[in-house]
CSV table of C-alpha atoms in Angstrom, one decimal:
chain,number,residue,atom,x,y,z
A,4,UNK,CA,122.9,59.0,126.5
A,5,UNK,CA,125.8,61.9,126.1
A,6,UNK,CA,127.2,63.0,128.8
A,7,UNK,CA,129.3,65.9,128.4
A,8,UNK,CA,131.6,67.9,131.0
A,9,UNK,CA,134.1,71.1,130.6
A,10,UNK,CA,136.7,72.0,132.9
A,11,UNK,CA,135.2,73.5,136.1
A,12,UNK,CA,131.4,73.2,134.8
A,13,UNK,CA,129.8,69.7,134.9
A,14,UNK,CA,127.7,69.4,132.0
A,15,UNK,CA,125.8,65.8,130.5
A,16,UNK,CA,124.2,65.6,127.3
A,17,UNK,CA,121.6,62.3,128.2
A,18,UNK,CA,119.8,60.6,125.7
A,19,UNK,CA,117.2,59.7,128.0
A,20,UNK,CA,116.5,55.7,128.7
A,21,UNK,CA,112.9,56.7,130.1
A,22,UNK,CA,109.7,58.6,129.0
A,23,UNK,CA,106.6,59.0,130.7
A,24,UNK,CA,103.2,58.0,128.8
A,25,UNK,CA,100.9,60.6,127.3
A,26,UNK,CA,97.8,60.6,125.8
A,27,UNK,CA,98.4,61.5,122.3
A,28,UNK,CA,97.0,59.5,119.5
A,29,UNK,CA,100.2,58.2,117.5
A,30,UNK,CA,98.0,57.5,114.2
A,31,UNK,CA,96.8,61.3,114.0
A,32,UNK,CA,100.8,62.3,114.1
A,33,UNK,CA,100.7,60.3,111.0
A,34,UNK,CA,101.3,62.1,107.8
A,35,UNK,CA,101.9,65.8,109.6
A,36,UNK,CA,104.3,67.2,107.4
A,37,UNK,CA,107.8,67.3,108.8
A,38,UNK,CA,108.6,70.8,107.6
A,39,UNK,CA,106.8,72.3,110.0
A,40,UNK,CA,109.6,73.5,112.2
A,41,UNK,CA,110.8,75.6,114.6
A,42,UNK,CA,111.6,79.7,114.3
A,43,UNK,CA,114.7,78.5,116.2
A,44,UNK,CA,115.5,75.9,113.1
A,45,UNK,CA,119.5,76.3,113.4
A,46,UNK,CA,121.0,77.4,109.7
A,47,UNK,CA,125.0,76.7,108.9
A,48,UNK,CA,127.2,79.5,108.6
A,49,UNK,CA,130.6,79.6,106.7
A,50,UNK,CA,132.3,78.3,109.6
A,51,UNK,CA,130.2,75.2,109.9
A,52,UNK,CA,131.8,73.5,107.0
A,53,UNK,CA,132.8,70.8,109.8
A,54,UNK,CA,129.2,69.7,110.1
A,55,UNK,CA,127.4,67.8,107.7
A,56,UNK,CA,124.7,69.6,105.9
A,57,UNK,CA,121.2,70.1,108.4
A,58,UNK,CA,118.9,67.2,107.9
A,59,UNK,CA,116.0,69.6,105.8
A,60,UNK,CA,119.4,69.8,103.5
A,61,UNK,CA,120.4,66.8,102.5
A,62,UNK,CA,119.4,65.2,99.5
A,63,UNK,CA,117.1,62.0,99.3
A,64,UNK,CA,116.5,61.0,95.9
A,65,UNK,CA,113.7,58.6,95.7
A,66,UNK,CA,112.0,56.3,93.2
A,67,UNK,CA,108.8,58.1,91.7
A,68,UNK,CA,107.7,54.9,91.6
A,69,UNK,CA,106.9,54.1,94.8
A,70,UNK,CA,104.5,54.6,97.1
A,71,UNK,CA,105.0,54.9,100.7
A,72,UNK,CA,102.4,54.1,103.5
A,73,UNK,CA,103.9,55.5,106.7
A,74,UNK,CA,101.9,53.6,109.3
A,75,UNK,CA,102.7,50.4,107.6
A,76,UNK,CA,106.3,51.6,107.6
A,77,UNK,CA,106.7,53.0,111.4
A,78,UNK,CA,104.6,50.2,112.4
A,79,UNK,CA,107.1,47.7,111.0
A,80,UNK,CA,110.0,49.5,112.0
A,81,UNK,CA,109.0,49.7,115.5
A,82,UNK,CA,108.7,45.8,115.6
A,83,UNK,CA,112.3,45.0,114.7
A,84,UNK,CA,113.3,47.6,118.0
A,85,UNK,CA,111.3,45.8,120.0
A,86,UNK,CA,112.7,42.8,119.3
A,87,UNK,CA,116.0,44.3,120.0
A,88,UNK,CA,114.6,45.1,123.4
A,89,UNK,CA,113.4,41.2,124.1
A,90,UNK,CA,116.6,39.6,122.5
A,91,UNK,CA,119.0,41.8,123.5
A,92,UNK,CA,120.3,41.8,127.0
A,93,UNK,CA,123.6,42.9,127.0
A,94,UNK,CA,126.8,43.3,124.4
A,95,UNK,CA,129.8,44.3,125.0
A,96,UNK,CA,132.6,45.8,122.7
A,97,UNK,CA,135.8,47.7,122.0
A,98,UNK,CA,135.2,51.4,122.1
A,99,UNK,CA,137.6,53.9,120.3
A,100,UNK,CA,136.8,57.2,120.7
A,101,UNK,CA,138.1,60.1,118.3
A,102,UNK,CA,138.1,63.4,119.4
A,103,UNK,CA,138.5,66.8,117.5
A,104,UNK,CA,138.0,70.6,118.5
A,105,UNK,CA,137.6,72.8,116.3
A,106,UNK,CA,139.5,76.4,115.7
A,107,UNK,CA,138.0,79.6,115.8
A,108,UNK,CA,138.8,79.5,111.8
A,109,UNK,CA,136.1,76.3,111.9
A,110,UNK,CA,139.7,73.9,111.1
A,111,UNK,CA,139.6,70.3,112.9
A,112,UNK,CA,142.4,70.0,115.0
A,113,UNK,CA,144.5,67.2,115.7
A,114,UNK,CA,142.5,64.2,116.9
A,115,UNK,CA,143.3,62.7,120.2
A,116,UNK,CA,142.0,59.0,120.5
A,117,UNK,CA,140.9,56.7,123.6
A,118,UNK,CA,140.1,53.3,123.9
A,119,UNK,CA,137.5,51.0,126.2
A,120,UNK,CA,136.0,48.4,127.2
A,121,UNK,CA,132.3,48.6,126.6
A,122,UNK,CA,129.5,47.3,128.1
A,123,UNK,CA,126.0,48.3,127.0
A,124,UNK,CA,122.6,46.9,128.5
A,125,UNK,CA,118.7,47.9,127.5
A,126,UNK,CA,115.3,46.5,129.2
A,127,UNK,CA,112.0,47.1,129.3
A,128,UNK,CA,110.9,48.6,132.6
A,129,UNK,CA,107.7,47.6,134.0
A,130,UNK,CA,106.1,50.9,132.5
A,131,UNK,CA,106.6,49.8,129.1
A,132,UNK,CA,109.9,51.7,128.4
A,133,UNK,CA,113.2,51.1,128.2
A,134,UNK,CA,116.1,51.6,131.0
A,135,UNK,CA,119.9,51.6,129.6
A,136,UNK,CA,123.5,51.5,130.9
A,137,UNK,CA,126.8,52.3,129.9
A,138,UNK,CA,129.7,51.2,131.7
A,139,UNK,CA,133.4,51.5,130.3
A,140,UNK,CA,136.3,50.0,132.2
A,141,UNK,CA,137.8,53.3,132.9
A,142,UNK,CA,134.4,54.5,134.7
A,143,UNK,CA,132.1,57.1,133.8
A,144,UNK,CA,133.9,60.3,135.0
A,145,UNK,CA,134.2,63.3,132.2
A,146,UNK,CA,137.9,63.2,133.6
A,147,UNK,CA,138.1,60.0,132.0
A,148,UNK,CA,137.4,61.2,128.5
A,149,UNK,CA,139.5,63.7,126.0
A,150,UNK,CA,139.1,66.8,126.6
A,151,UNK,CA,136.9,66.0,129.9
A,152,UNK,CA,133.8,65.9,127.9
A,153,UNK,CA,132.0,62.6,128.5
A,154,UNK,CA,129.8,61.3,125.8
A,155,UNK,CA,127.1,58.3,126.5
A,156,UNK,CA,123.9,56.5,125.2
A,157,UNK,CA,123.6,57.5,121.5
A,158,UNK,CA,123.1,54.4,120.5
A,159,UNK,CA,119.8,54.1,122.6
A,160,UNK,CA,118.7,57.1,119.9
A,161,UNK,CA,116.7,54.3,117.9
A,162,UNK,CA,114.0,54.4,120.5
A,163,UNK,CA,112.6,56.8,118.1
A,164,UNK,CA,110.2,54.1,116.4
A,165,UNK,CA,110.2,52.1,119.6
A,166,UNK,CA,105.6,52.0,119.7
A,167,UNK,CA,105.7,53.9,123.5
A,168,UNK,CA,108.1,56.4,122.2
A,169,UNK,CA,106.6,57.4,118.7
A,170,UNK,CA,103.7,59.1,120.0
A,171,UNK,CA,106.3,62.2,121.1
A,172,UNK,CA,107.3,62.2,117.3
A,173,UNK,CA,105.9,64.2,114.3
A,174,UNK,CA,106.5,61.9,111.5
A,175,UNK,CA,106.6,62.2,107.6
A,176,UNK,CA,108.1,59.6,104.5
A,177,UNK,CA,109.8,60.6,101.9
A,178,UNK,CA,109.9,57.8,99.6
A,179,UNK,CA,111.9,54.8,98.9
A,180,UNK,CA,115.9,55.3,98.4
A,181,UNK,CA,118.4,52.9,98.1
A,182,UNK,CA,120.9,51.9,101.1
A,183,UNK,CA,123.8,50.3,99.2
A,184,UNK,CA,122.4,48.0,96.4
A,185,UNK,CA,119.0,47.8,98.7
A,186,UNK,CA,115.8,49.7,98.7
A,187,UNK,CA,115.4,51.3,101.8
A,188,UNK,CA,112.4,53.5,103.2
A,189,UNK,CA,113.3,57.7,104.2
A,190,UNK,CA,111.7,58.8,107.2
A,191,UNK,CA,111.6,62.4,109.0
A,192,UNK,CA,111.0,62.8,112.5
A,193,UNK,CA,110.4,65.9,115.1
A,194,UNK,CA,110.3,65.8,118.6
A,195,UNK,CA,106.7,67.5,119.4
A,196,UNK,CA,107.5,70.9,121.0
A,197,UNK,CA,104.4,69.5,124.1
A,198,UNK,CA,106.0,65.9,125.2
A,199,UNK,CA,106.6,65.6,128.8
A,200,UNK,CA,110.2,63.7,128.8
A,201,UNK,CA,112.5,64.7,125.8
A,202,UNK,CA,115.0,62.0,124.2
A,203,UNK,CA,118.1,64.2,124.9
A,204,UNK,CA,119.4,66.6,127.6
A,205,UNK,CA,121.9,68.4,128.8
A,206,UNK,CA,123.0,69.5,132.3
A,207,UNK,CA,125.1,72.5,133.2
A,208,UNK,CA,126.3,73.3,136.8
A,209,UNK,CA,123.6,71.0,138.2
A,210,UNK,CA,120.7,72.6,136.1
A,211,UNK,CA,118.9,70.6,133.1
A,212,UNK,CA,117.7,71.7,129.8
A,213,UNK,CA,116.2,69.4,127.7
A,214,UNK,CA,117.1,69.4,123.9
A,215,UNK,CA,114.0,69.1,121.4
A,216,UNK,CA,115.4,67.1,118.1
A,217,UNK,CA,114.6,66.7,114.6
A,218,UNK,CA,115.8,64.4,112.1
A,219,UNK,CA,116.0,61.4,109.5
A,220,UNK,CA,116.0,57.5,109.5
A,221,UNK,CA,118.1,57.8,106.1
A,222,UNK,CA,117.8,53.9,105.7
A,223,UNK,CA,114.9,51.9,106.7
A,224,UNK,CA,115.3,48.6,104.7
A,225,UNK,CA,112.2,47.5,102.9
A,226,UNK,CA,112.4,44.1,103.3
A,227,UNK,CA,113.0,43.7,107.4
A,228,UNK,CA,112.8,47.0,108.3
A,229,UNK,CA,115.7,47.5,110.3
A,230,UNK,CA,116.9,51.0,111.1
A,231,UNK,CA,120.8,51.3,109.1
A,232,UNK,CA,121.4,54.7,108.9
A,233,UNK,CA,119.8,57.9,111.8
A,234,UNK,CA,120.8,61.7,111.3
A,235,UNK,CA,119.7,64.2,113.8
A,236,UNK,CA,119.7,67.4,114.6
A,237,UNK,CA,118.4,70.2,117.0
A,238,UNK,CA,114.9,71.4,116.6
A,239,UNK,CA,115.0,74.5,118.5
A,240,UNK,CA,118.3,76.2,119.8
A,241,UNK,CA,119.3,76.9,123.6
A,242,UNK,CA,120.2,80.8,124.0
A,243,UNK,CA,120.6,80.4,127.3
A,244,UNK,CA,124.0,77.8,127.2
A,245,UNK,CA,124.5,78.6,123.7
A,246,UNK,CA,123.8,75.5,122.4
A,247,UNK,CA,123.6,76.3,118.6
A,248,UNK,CA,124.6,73.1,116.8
A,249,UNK,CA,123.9,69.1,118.2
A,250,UNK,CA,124.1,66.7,115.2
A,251,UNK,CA,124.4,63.4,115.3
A,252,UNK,CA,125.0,60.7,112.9
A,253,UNK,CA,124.3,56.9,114.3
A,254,UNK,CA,125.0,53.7,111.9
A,255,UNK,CA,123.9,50.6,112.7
A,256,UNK,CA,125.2,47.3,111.1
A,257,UNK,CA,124.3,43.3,111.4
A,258,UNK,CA,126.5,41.8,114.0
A,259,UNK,CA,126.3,37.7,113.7
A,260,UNK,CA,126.8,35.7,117.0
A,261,UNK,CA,127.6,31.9,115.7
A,262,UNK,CA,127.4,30.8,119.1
A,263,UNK,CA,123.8,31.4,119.4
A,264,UNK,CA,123.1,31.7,115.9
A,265,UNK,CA,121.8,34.8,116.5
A,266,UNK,CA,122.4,38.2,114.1
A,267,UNK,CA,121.2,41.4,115.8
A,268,UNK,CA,121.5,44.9,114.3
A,269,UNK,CA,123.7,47.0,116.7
A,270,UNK,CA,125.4,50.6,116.5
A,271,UNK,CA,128.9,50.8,114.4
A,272,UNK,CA,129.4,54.1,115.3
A,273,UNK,CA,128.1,57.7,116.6
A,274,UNK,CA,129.0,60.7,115.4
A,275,UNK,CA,128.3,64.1,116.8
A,276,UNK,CA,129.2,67.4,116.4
A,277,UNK,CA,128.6,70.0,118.8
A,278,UNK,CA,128.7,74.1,119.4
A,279,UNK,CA,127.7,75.5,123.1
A,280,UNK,CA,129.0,78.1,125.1
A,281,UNK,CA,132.0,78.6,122.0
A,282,UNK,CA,133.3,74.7,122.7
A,283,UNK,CA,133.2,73.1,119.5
A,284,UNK,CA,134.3,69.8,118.6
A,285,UNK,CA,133.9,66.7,116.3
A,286,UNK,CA,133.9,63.1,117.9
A,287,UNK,CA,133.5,59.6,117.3
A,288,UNK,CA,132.4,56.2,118.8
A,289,UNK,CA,133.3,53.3,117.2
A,290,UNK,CA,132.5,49.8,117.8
A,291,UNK,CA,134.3,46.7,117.1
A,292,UNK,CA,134.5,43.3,118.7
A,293,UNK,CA,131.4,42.3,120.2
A,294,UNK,CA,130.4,39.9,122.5
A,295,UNK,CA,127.1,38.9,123.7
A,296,UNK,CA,125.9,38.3,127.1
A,297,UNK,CA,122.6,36.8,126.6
A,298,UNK,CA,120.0,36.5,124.4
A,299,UNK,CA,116.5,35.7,124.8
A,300,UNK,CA,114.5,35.5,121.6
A,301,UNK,CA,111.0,35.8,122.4
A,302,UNK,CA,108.4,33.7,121.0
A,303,UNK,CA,104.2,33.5,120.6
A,304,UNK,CA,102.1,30.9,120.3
A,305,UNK,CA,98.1,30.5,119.8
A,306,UNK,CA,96.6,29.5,123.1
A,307,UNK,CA,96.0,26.1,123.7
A,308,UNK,CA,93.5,23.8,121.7
């Protein structure tokens, strides 16, 4: 979730922990191009050259060779984030946040940089989805944050290929790339325009708007799957607060815990850059130190002879 609040406007950016079920077949979303978009698809201007390039922008070279089978793929992937789900209960870590505005000349300016405790918890509700916290030692207050602006729950953005949450998703592959020295599968994704609870939100002076998103699972490794590398961006701008430019850039790295021989994929850092109602600014999470709570790995066996 992101929470964000200005001086004398309370304002929270949510990546919401909750969706509610529709009926929508997730197979026929299958293979619906992801260029489809919006009229409201957001384009860069010369004084965006603070934001990475749009997700439709960036370049994904591929090997010709391959060939991509998307269910097989999104099926897969969702497995390994449900076992997150089952095995992970809660982690915490050391949280440093960087924060940068930007000038009206679109120059970063000096970053100021807070630190936290962190403690981060996801489960299953009895529904089928997932409910998340955040806590930091310093509370949750935007007060506590620079520039008052509050920022939570972007790690909880890989829901995305979590099997009750892909059915809101217009999906495409765009072949096999290579994370590092690994091949690793390209997947687009687009929030469909119709689903009932969005993945992000934001709140200003007590009134919601929710945020319909677009974007790129950049590194999907082909042999286990696991989610390295998301990019997102807004689908559709928000005239009404001015909300013009949300992306967000989440990696996610192998974090080993001896003590239960255990190695679960967890977020390294988020990265988001924002433009509504003229705030700008460029911030990051970063996470170090972990430290899990418990773990329970989940296991099935054949019924009984």
């Amino acid at each position: 979730m992101a929470l964000l609040s200005l001086v004398a406007v309370d304002t929270v950016i949510a990546q919401h922990d909750t969706t509610t079920k529709q009926d929508v077949d997730a197979k026929g979303l299958m293979g619906v191009p992801a260029d489809v978009r919006s009229p409201a698809e957001i384009t860069r201007s010369t004084l965006d050259r603070w934001v990475p390039p749009d997700v439709d922008a960036m370049p994904l070279p591929v090997a010709s060779s391959a060939s991509c089978s998307l269910p097989n793929v999104v099926s897969q992937t969702g497995l390994r984030v449900e076992e997150l789900v089952h095995n992970l209960d809660r982690f915490s870590a050391t949280e440093v946040i960087q924060h940068q505005s930007v000038n009206h000349s679109g120059n970063l300016q000096r970053p100021e940089i807070q630190k936290f405790n962190y403690v981060y918890s996801m489960r299953e509700g009895s529904d089928g989805y997932m409910i998340s916290e955040e806590n930091r030692d310093r509370g949750r207050s935007p007060s506590e944050f620079p520039d008052q602006i509050a920022t939570i729950g972007s790690p909880g953005l890989i829901l995305v290929f979590h099997p009750n949450y892909i059915k809101n998703f217009r999906m495409s592959c765009e072949g096999l790339g290579t994370w590092g020295s690994q091949p690793a599968w390209q997947i687009r994704f687009e929030e469909l325009p119709d689903c009932l609870h969005r993945m992000s939100m934001i709140i200003i002076d007590g009134k919601s708007y929710d945020i319909r998103l677009r974007g790129i699972a950049w590194w999907i490794l082909e042999d286990s799957y696991q989610v390295a590398h998301l990019e997102i961006d807004l689908a559709e701008t928000i005239p009404k607060i001015r909300l013009r430019l949300d992306h967000q850039a989440i990696e996610y790295l192998p974090v080993s815990f001896p003590e239960s021989d255990t190695t679960i994929w967890l977020p390294s850092s988020a990265e988001l850059y924002m433009d509504f109602r003229g705030h700008r600014f460029y911030r990051r999470h970063t996470y170090t130190n972990f430290k899990l709570f418990s773990v329970s790995v989940q296991q099935q066996f054949g019924g009984p002879r």
